[in-house]
Amino acid sequence: MQLFDNLRGWSRFKVYRYMILLGLSLAGDGWSYESSVIASIIQMPAWIANMGYTDGVIPDLEALILEALKFPNSPYSTPLISASASVLALPFPAHFPLAEPMDRPRLLLGQLVGGLIAALFLDKLGRKPTMVVGAVLMELSTALLVWSGGYAVVICARVIEGVSIGFLLLGYQIYAVEIAAKEDRGFVSSFSLMTGNFFGLLAAGIIYGISYDTGNVGWRAALGVTFIPATLLLAVLPWVPESPRYLYEKGKEDECREVLGRLHGCTKDEGALVLSEDAEIEFEAMKAAISWDQTHGQDKWAALWNSKAARYRSFVACSSQSWWAWNGQSIFTYYYTIVFTAAGITDPHVQFGIAGVQNASWCVGGIVGGYLLDYWGRRTNYLIGTGQACVCLIIQGALALGIFDKGIVQWFLWVMFFSPVVNMLPAEIYSAGLRARGYAIANIFSMAVGFATQYSALPMYRSMNGWVWIFFSGCMLFAFSVIYFTYPETKGMTLEEVEVLFGTGAGQRVKAALGAPSGVQPHTPIHFRTGAARDIEEQEHDKADTAGKDVGGGVVGVA
């Protein structure tokens, strides 16, 4: 693939795919925007006064929940809060400054729960209904935040928002990889990140403006903007076709062919649908993979680990979701006023202005990075992202200054190279029947490291000072090594060719359906199979298939 290939060849089918995915990219805009806004709003005097606190601190959450349970007529007492009390009551320090938004772990908790529930919705109801639920939950959480009837209400809103993120993130990413063409799957999977970055820039501008407002109108209006993308998403979804792979899984073969034709090319011959060559090949490969998985039980939970290929695939998915929290962002993003103060920048308007510059750079980085996923590849982007983070963190440790070197350079490159691939990889490497559950399990790892770094980051920063950046640099060096030695490259492959890459039983059926040998040229650094070994392995698959037994393939590597 040449650098500008994806900017050419704009057939009506490609335009149709892009219009759908740009419309659905609104799935990422609401929570991207709100996450950018809330971290600043909870530091504003007007918001603090609205909560009923005047001394600059908010009591620990346990006290607020006990108050809600003890006094039914308290402004914090709602059925939702009472029902959530046992879930929300996690350890907290006695008091914490507003610059430390400790509701973040609740957002992660909600996202974890939402991801697991969303996996069931995706498998049972489909990709579209899952995104509908996510959008409705986003509107509910926004309404609670605009009200902000008490800090416990805000915490509940953040939990609900976390649940909605699980629905929207999984829904969009899985839908995007399933309808995209193999040559631009990385780019279109990043649409929600790109548009989310633009909404983040909008958030930075709005926050900078309302930072001069001393009343409640400004912060309420800023939060209310979150209604816009969620409402637009609900308006777009009725016009969007269901994922063709989901349709085939549910036995709707004719509808599956029709959607594939609309997405990847078709003609009408005396009223009969005739798929384009590419669409027909994709359909046959999809049939082979999904039918084999369903026949051999490889669409069940156990298929995430019951073979060598399954364990390798799950290792890549879960580990890929675990690196993001170890680049120091838990300190800089969630405790940025402390870091700014350490650097001598105390004016909140200047702080918000710097945040705006960062968001502007992220808009550019997200677009370029998403496009490069299909040119340089997934593994290469991972390596660049973690490698530059390692170098920038060493520089930051040497300077003991957490602003310009990291805030501008490291974050720009991180958003360009790391963020696009981390969102899409788990959706890309799992089979159709496991995609939702595999992504949900990977999401558990993501949220687990988020909890770990959120609670440990500030004590580490206070006790280690500049050395904390050296620690995170070591984490990024470890991530770079794991990615370099173990991750495969999946660019330019159909989702079914990815099955061939990981050596699953379905992958062998795909090769047969496409007319072996497959054109896949995988690059799997530590797993190696000679041509003869692969031939023997394929024969064993055929024998096991004939006998109606499940096989767990090895990993196909470079011959």
XYZ file of N, CA and C in Angstrom, residues 32-205:
522
model
N -16.025 11.716 25.412
C -14.754 12.426 25.253
C -14.895 13.872 25.701
N -16.004 14.479 25.293
C -16.250 15.870 25.674
C -16.467 15.997 27.174
N -17.361 15.163 27.706
C -17.704 15.290 29.123
C -16.504 15.018 30.024
N -15.683 14.046 29.654
C -14.502 13.751 30.462
C -13.555 14.934 30.492
N -13.484 15.665 29.381
C -12.629 16.854 29.343
C -13.205 17.982 30.185
N -14.536 18.071 30.213
C -15.190 19.187 30.912
C -15.221 18.984 32.420
N -15.586 17.773 32.858
C -15.861 17.564 34.273
C -14.625 17.762 35.138
N -13.443 17.385 34.623
C -12.222 17.522 35.418
C -11.934 18.977 35.757
N -12.379 19.894 34.894
C -12.171 21.321 35.160
C -13.312 21.925 35.961
N -14.530 21.480 35.669
C -15.689 22.072 36.337
C -15.663 21.830 37.838
N -15.213 20.645 38.267
C -15.239 20.356 39.697
C -14.196 21.147 40.478
N -13.416 21.975 39.765
C -12.476 22.860 40.442
C -12.984 24.301 40.496
N -14.129 24.560 39.887
C -14.628 25.925 39.811
C -15.376 26.304 41.088
N -15.137 27.495 41.612
C -15.812 27.930 42.843
C -17.335 27.871 42.745
N -17.895 28.187 41.579
C -19.354 28.178 41.446
C -19.896 26.757 41.601
N -19.199 25.795 41.030
C -19.647 24.404 41.157
C -19.511 23.931 42.597
N -18.400 24.298 43.246
C -18.172 23.915 44.643
C -19.270 24.492 45.531
N -19.612 25.762 45.292
C -20.672 26.398 46.083
C -22.011 25.715 45.838
N -22.254 25.295 44.592
C -23.497 24.592 44.278
C -23.587 23.267 45.029
N -22.451 22.662 45.292
C -22.420 21.420 46.061
C -22.670 21.669 47.554
N -22.537 22.943 47.978
C -22.752 23.270 49.383
C -21.479 23.317 50.195
N -20.317 23.355 49.519
C -19.031 23.388 50.229
C -18.349 24.717 49.960
N -17.787 25.290 50.987
C -17.177 26.618 50.859
C -15.719 26.643 51.277
N -15.181 25.501 51.732
C -13.810 25.519 52.244
C -12.817 24.902 51.263
N -13.256 24.642 50.029
C -12.331 24.153 49.020
C -12.087 22.671 49.028
N -12.754 21.942 49.942
C -12.590 20.497 49.949
C -13.959 19.848 49.994
N -14.020 18.611 49.546
C -15.247 17.827 49.591
C -15.010 16.651 50.516
N -15.925 16.381 51.461
C -15.729 15.233 52.345
C -15.651 13.941 51.552
N -15.135 12.917 52.233
C -15.001 11.624 51.560
C -16.369 11.078 51.165
N -16.404 10.250 50.150
C -17.655 9.770 49.581
C -18.446 8.922 50.565
N -17.742 8.167 51.428
C -18.464 7.339 52.386
C -19.369 8.200 53.286
N -18.888 9.376 53.703
C -19.686 10.251 54.542
C -20.929 10.727 53.798
N -20.771 11.040 52.505
C -21.913 11.485 51.722
C -22.947 10.376 51.575
N -22.501 9.156 51.364
C -23.438 8.041 51.193
C -24.145 7.742 52.510
N -23.394 7.788 53.625
C -24.032 7.572 54.922
C -25.075 8.649 55.189
N -24.766 9.872 54.776
C -25.732 10.959 54.945
C -26.987 10.670 54.122
N -26.789 10.178 52.884
C -27.934 9.887 52.026
C -28.795 8.774 52.608
N -28.136 7.773 53.233
C -28.888 6.653 53.781
C -29.555 7.021 55.106
N -28.917 7.898 55.876
C -29.425 8.244 57.199
C -30.572 9.237 57.121
N -30.487 10.154 56.163
C -31.508 11.191 56.046
C -32.198 11.051 54.687
N -33.347 10.361 54.662
C -34.031 10.122 53.382
C -34.392 11.403 52.642
N -34.568 12.506 53.365
C -34.945 13.743 52.701
C -33.732 14.588 52.305
N -32.552 14.019 52.501
C -31.329 14.721 52.117
C -31.284 14.902 50.605
N -30.659 15.984 50.120
C -30.559 16.158 48.661
C -29.747 15.053 47.996
N -28.963 14.285 48.787
C -28.182 13.196 48.211
C -28.972 11.896 48.162
N -30.164 11.882 48.764
C -30.892 10.629 48.899
C -31.784 10.390 47.685
N -31.393 9.466 46.839
C -32.190 9.037 45.696
C -32.151 7.529 45.664
N -33.142 6.882 45.056
C -33.109 5.419 44.963
C -31.827 4.910 44.316
N -31.339 5.643 43.302
C -30.136 5.200 42.610
C -28.929 5.216 43.537
N -28.827 6.293 44.344
C -27.696 6.382 45.263
C -27.768 5.281 46.311
N -28.951 5.075 46.883
C -29.094 4.052 47.912
C -28.756 2.672 47.362
N -29.220 2.389 46.145
C -28.952 1.079 45.546
C -27.482 0.920 45.209
N -26.799 2.050 44.965
C -25.402 1.976 44.539
C -24.431 2.125 45.694
N -24.947 2.321 46.896
C -24.072 2.663 48.013
C -22.977 1.634 48.232
N -23.350 0.369 48.221
C -22.353 -0.666 48.493
C -21.322 -0.751 47.394
N -21.706 -0.410 46.149
C -20.756 -0.472 45.035
C -19.794 0.697 45.072
N -20.336 1.878 45.465
C -19.528 3.086 45.409
C -18.595 3.246 46.589
N -18.861 2.543 47.691
C -18.108 2.786 48.923
C -16.742 2.124 48.867
N -15.843 2.720 48.099
C -14.466 2.251 48.020
C -13.607 3.112 48.942
N -12.406 2.646 49.307
C -11.574 3.409 50.245
C -11.232 4.796 49.713
N -11.309 5.779 50.581
C -10.959 7.150 50.248
C -10.184 7.754 51.403
N -9.333 8.731 51.113
C -8.742 9.504 52.200
C -9.820 10.334 52.875
N -9.555 10.806 54.078
C -10.562 11.541 54.832
C -11.033 12.779 54.081
N -10.102 13.523 53.496
C -10.457 14.679 52.691
C -9.518 14.706 51.494
N -9.973 15.275 50.417
C -9.083 15.411 49.261
C -9.413 16.706 48.543
N -8.386 17.381 48.017
C -8.615 18.640 47.316
C -9.304 18.401 45.993
N -9.989 19.425 45.515
C -10.737 19.289 44.279
C -9.836 19.035 43.084
N -8.579 19.372 43.189
C -7.666 19.130 42.076
C -7.427 17.651 41.867
N -7.922 16.820 42.767
C -7.763 15.372 42.640
C -9.138 14.758 42.409
N -9.614 14.675 41.156
C -10.968 14.185 40.888
C -11.084 12.702 41.138
N -11.350 12.344 42.384
C -11.345 10.930 42.764
C -12.593 10.184 42.302
N -13.467 10.862 41.552
C -14.578 10.122 40.961
C -14.121 9.334 39.752
N -12.907 9.532 39.295
C -12.403 8.819 38.125
C -12.486 7.300 38.283
N -12.076 6.715 39.439
C -12.231 5.270 39.566
C -13.667 4.810 39.414
N -14.646 5.649 39.803
C -16.044 5.266 39.634
C -16.405 5.206 38.154
N -15.844 6.126 37.377
C -16.063 6.081 35.934
C -15.507 4.785 35.362
N -14.302 4.411 35.810
C -13.700 3.166 35.341
C -14.518 1.961 35.783
N -15.050 2.017 37.015
C -15.895 0.928 37.501
C -17.133 0.787 36.622
N -17.760 1.911 36.311
C -18.925 1.876 35.432
C -18.579 1.359 34.057
N -17.431 1.766 33.536
C -17.018 1.297 32.217
C -16.761 -0.202 32.218
N -16.198 -0.699 33.305
C -15.960 -2.136 33.423
C -17.277 -2.910 33.402
N -18.223 -2.488 34.239
C -19.528 -3.146 34.274
C -20.238 -2.997 32.932
N -20.185 -1.784 32.382
C -20.832 -1.543 31.101
C -20.267 -2.397 29.993
N -18.942 -2.588 29.982
C -18.335 -3.412 28.946
C -18.798 -4.853 29.009
N -18.890 -5.394 30.218
C -19.334 -6.785 30.362
C -20.789 -6.949 29.936
N -21.649 -6.017 30.362
C -23.056 -6.092 29.973
C -23.210 -5.871 28.473
N -22.429 -4.923 27.940
C -22.516 -4.620 26.514
C -22.165 -5.834 25.666
N -21.230 -6.673 26.141
C -20.865 -7.874 25.382
C -22.077 -8.775 25.187
N -22.894 -8.890 26.221
C -24.112 -9.709 26.113
C -25.102 -9.075 25.151
N -25.253 -7.755 25.229
C -26.156 -7.056 24.310
C -25.694 -7.216 22.869
N -24.388 -7.079 22.637
C -23.846 -7.175 21.282
C -24.110 -8.541 20.674
N -23.977 -9.582 21.493
C -24.170 -10.942 20.988
C -25.638 -11.305 20.834
N -26.482 -10.820 21.725
C -27.889 -11.220 21.722
C -28.767 -10.297 20.883
N -28.537 -8.996 20.980
C -29.431 -8.035 20.340
C -28.851 -7.399 19.082
N -27.519 -7.348 18.995
C -26.901 -6.744 17.828
C -26.097 -5.510 18.162
N -25.368 -5.025 17.143
C -24.487 -3.869 17.343
C -25.289 -2.569 17.483
N -26.319 -2.387 16.663
C -27.102 -1.154 16.696
C -27.840 -0.950 18.017
N -28.603 -1.938 18.506
C -29.302 -1.731 19.782
C -28.357 -1.428 20.945
N -27.154 -1.997 20.900
C -26.181 -1.734 21.961
C -25.808 -0.262 21.995
N -25.589 0.326 20.824
C -25.243 1.746 20.781
C -26.424 2.626 21.182
N -27.644 2.176 20.898
C -28.826 2.918 21.337
C -28.861 3.000 22.868
N -28.637 1.874 23.526
C -28.624 1.856 24.995
C -27.536 2.778 25.527
N -26.348 2.729 24.902
C -25.259 3.584 25.342
C -25.598 5.059 25.230
N -26.253 5.453 24.132
C -26.613 6.859 23.943
C -27.652 7.308 24.967
N -28.627 6.452 25.257
C -29.651 6.791 26.253
C -29.028 6.960 27.637
N -28.122 6.066 28.003
C -27.440 6.180 29.290
C -26.583 7.446 29.361
N -25.970 7.811 28.232
C -25.189 9.045 28.211
C -26.075 10.249 28.478
N -27.289 10.261 27.922
C -28.191 11.381 28.163
C -28.641 11.413 29.628
N -28.852 10.245 30.224
C -29.233 10.196 31.638
C -28.113 10.731 32.518
N -26.887 10.291 32.281
C -25.765 10.761 33.101
C -25.561 12.259 32.929
N -25.769 12.765 31.701
C -25.617 14.203 31.460
C -26.664 15.000 32.232
N -27.889 14.502 32.251
C -28.949 15.191 32.989
C -28.606 15.292 34.472
N -28.059 14.204 35.032
C -27.683 14.230 36.453
C -26.538 15.205 36.704
N -25.591 15.279 35.780
C -24.468 16.192 35.961
C -24.917 17.644 35.838
N -25.798 17.929 34.893
C -26.300 19.298 34.762
C -27.034 19.711 36.036
N -27.762 18.770 36.616
C -28.442 19.052 37.880
C -27.433 19.218 39.014
N -26.512 18.263 39.155
C -25.491 18.270 40.214
C -26.117 18.587 41.563
N -27.090 17.769 41.961
C -27.789 17.994 43.220
C -26.979 17.662 44.446
N -25.799 17.169 44.294
C -24.922 16.819 45.396
C -23.785 15.981 44.855
N -22.724 15.877 45.644
C -21.561 15.168 45.122
C -21.853 13.700 44.880
N -22.684 13.088 45.712
C -23.041 11.692 45.499
C -23.816 11.523 44.197
N -24.634 12.518 43.854
C -25.342 12.490 42.571
C -24.341 12.531 41.423
N -23.328 13.364 41.569
C -22.288 13.459 40.537
C -21.568 12.129 40.381
N -21.263 11.486 41.505
C -20.587 10.192 41.446
C -21.470 9.171 40.721
N -22.749 9.142 41.051
C -23.669 8.215 40.376
C -23.732 8.505 38.880
N -23.740 9.784 38.531
C -23.750 10.158 37.119
C -22.505 9.637 36.417
N -21.376 9.707 37.112
C -20.127 9.236 36.510
C -20.130 7.721 36.342
N -20.731 7.016 37.283
C -20.841 5.557 37.132
C -21.714 5.215 35.927
N -22.856 5.916 35.824
C -23.750 5.677 34.681
C -23.037 6.014 33.378
N -22.275 7.093 33.390
C -21.532 7.445 32.182
C -20.511 6.369 31.834
N -19.867 5.821 32.865
C -18.919 4.739 32.614
C -19.586 3.543 31.956
N -20.790 3.212 32.423
C -21.542 2.116 31.801
C -21.840 2.446 30.340
N -22.240 3.691 30.084
C -22.553 4.079 28.700
C -21.316 4.004 27.823
N -20.149 4.331 28.380
C -18.908 4.232 27.601
C -18.660 2.791 27.186
N -18.916 1.852 28.110
C -18.752 0.449 27.756
C -19.610 0.059 26.571
N -20.862 0.527 26.539
C -21.761 0.228 25.420
C -21.309 0.917 24.139
N -20.942 2.194 24.239
C -20.607 2.962 23.045
C -19.254 2.573 22.474
N -18.273 2.380 23.347
C -16.934 2.035 22.874
C -16.933 0.672 22.192
N -17.472 -0.341 22.867
C -17.520 -1.671 22.265
C -18.407 -1.675 21.023
N -19.554 -0.996 21.128
C -20.474 -0.990 19.998
C -19.856 -0.411 18.749
N -19.217 0.756 18.880
C -18.643 1.390 17.693
C -17.456 0.605 17.149
N -16.527 0.243 18.025
C -15.309 -0.405 17.543
C -15.612 -1.730 16.847
N -16.515 -2.510 17.420
C -16.840 -3.801 16.819
C -17.586 -3.605 15.512
N -18.524 -2.676 15.484
C -19.256 -2.406 14.252
C -18.308 -1.902 13.167
N -17.404 -0.996 13.537
C -16.501 -0.397 12.544
C -15.601 -1.436 11.896
N -14.986 -2.310 12.684
C -14.077 -3.298 12.084
C -14.848 -4.308 11.244
N -16.119 -4.529 11.564
C -16.884 -5.544 10.844
C -17.437 -5.053 9.515
N -17.556 -3.757 9.320
C -18.060 -3.277 8.030
C -16.965 -2.626 7.193
N -15.795 -2.399 7.754
C -14.733 -1.701 7.034
C -14.108 -2.603 5.975
N -13.485 -1.981 4.993
C -12.670 -2.704 4.024
C -11.298 -2.946 4.642
N -10.620 -3.995 4.188
C -9.355 -4.363 4.818
C -8.289 -3.290 4.649
N -8.388 -2.499 3.571
C -7.336 -1.515 3.328
C -7.494 -0.242 4.138
N -8.654 -0.003 4.751
C -8.812 1.227 5.530
C -9.455 0.977 6.889
N -9.395 -0.260 7.380
C -10.047 -0.587 8.649
C -9.441 0.194 9.808
N -8.139 0.380 9.809
C -7.514 1.138 10.887
C -7.979 2.581 10.918
N -8.074 3.190 9.745
C -8.470 4.597 9.658
C -9.910 4.801 10.121
N -10.854 4.012 9.592
C -12.257 4.233 9.934
C -12.559 3.829 11.374
N -11.787 2.883 11.927
C -11.986 2.517 13.329
C -11.598 3.656 14.263
N -10.815 4.590 13.746
C -10.345 5.712 14.560
C -11.239 6.937 14.446
N -12.333 6.838 13.676
C -13.192 8.012 13.505
C -13.715 8.537 14.836
N -14.114 7.623 15.734
C -14.659 8.084 17.015
C -13.589 8.791 17.842
N -12.337 8.353 17.724
C -11.247 9.041 18.409
C -11.021 10.419 17.803
N -11.063 10.499 16.477
C -10.813 11.774 15.804
C -11.877 12.801 16.166
N -13.149 12.422 16.014
C -14.210 13.377 16.327
C -14.271 13.656 17.824
N -13.916 12.650 18.638
C -13.837 12.871 20.076
C -12.788 13.912 20.425
N -11.655 13.907 19.703
C -10.620 14.912 19.924
C -11.119 16.316 19.578
N -11.926 16.411 18.516
C -12.484 17.720 18.161
C -13.435 18.213 19.249
N -14.227 17.303 19.794
C -15.112 17.701 20.892
C -14.289 18.031 22.143
N -13.155 17.352 22.317
C -12.270 17.703 23.419
C -11.715 19.104 23.270
N -11.378 19.476 22.022
C -10.926 20.845 21.761
C -12.046 21.837 22.040
N -13.266 21.485 21.634
C -14.418 22.332 21.945
C -14.569 22.488 23.454
N -14.385 21.389 24.181
C -14.493 21.443 25.633
C -13.460 22.394 26.232
N -12.225 22.311 25.722
C -11.177 23.187 26.242
C -11.526 24.659 26.018
N -12.079 24.962 24.823
C -12.461 26.344 24.542
C -13.591 26.822 25.429
